[in-house]
Structures are given as structure tokens and as C-alpha cells.
């Protein structure tokens, strides 16, 4: 959901979250955004977050051509991306060696929930990056997402063009024990 993403840039409390995001140093809007599918399996893990009781979204580290995970890519500065990664990992500052990152295709930056950067493709010759857990979390750590988080994800999927029914079905296919 774009409104939720912009809290990482401008600061604020995303609808349904229990915490405020501090925002990026550069609060300029993204230059563009578009739907982007990745071939990394989506899953939900951990049992409590700023969204309440329930898992949060991660993607598996290994690419799988038989998997389609929906996302929205935003064209932002590297400084903004760095600030977003820092916020998600509870850090006040962060340095990312982008040269090393793009050379390897991944980079472990911190020992946190979202401590691994992944290079996941390109749009118009511009690299697309995201972050996830450094290690795929096992089934014992996977939980359905908290209801406020589900609402945000469903809204985001509908912003991408899926119907409510398609969004619900897509999301349920990523819950443990669905």
C-alpha cells in the first residue's frame, strides 16, 4: 500500500501499525512506482510485530522460476533506500556498500529480521533491490499475519490491480497450514 510505504519516506504511523516510522533524510516522493513480480517465495514469520500478534512478510533468499510474488517497486534514491532498511532494522544510521552488494547480488548488513539485501532484477536498466531475513525462517517460526497487517497487504494487492477475492486467495496461499 503506497500510503504505508510513504511513511518510510516522510515519517508517520501506517494505518494498523503500533509504531511511528521516523522517515528518510530525503523526504521527496518516489519518482515512479509500478507493479513488480519477483520469483522469490513470499512467507510470513515471527509471531509478534508492530502490527500485533502474527507474522510479517519475508521472501525466500533463493530465486524460483515457478514462483510469483507480487510487489510494488518504487524509484527512490539510494539514500532513501538505506534509510528504509535502517528503519526496518531499528537502526539510526546504516552504511551500505552498494558496489559490493550489486557485485554479489546480496549483502548481509545486520543481524536483524531484515538484515539481508537482495538484488532481484531490473526495471528500465535500473537495479531493483529489497531486503529480507538473512536465512529463510523454518516452519516453526512461520505464522499467519496479524489482522491489521492483512488489511494493509490486501489494500496493496488491490492497488496492484487484483480483485479482493484474488487478493484473499493469493494471501491465504502464503499462510502456514493453509
JSON list of C-alpha atoms in Angstrom, two decimals, residues 3 18 32:
[
{"chain": "A", "resi": 3, "resn": "UNK", "atom": "CA", "xyz": [0.33, 5.19, 1.92]},
{"chain": "A", "resi": 18, "resn": "UNK", "atom": "CA", "xyz": [1.55, 0.37, 16.63]},
{"chain": "A", "resi": 32, "resn": "UNK", "atom": "CA", "xyz": [7.85, 6.39, -10.13]}
]
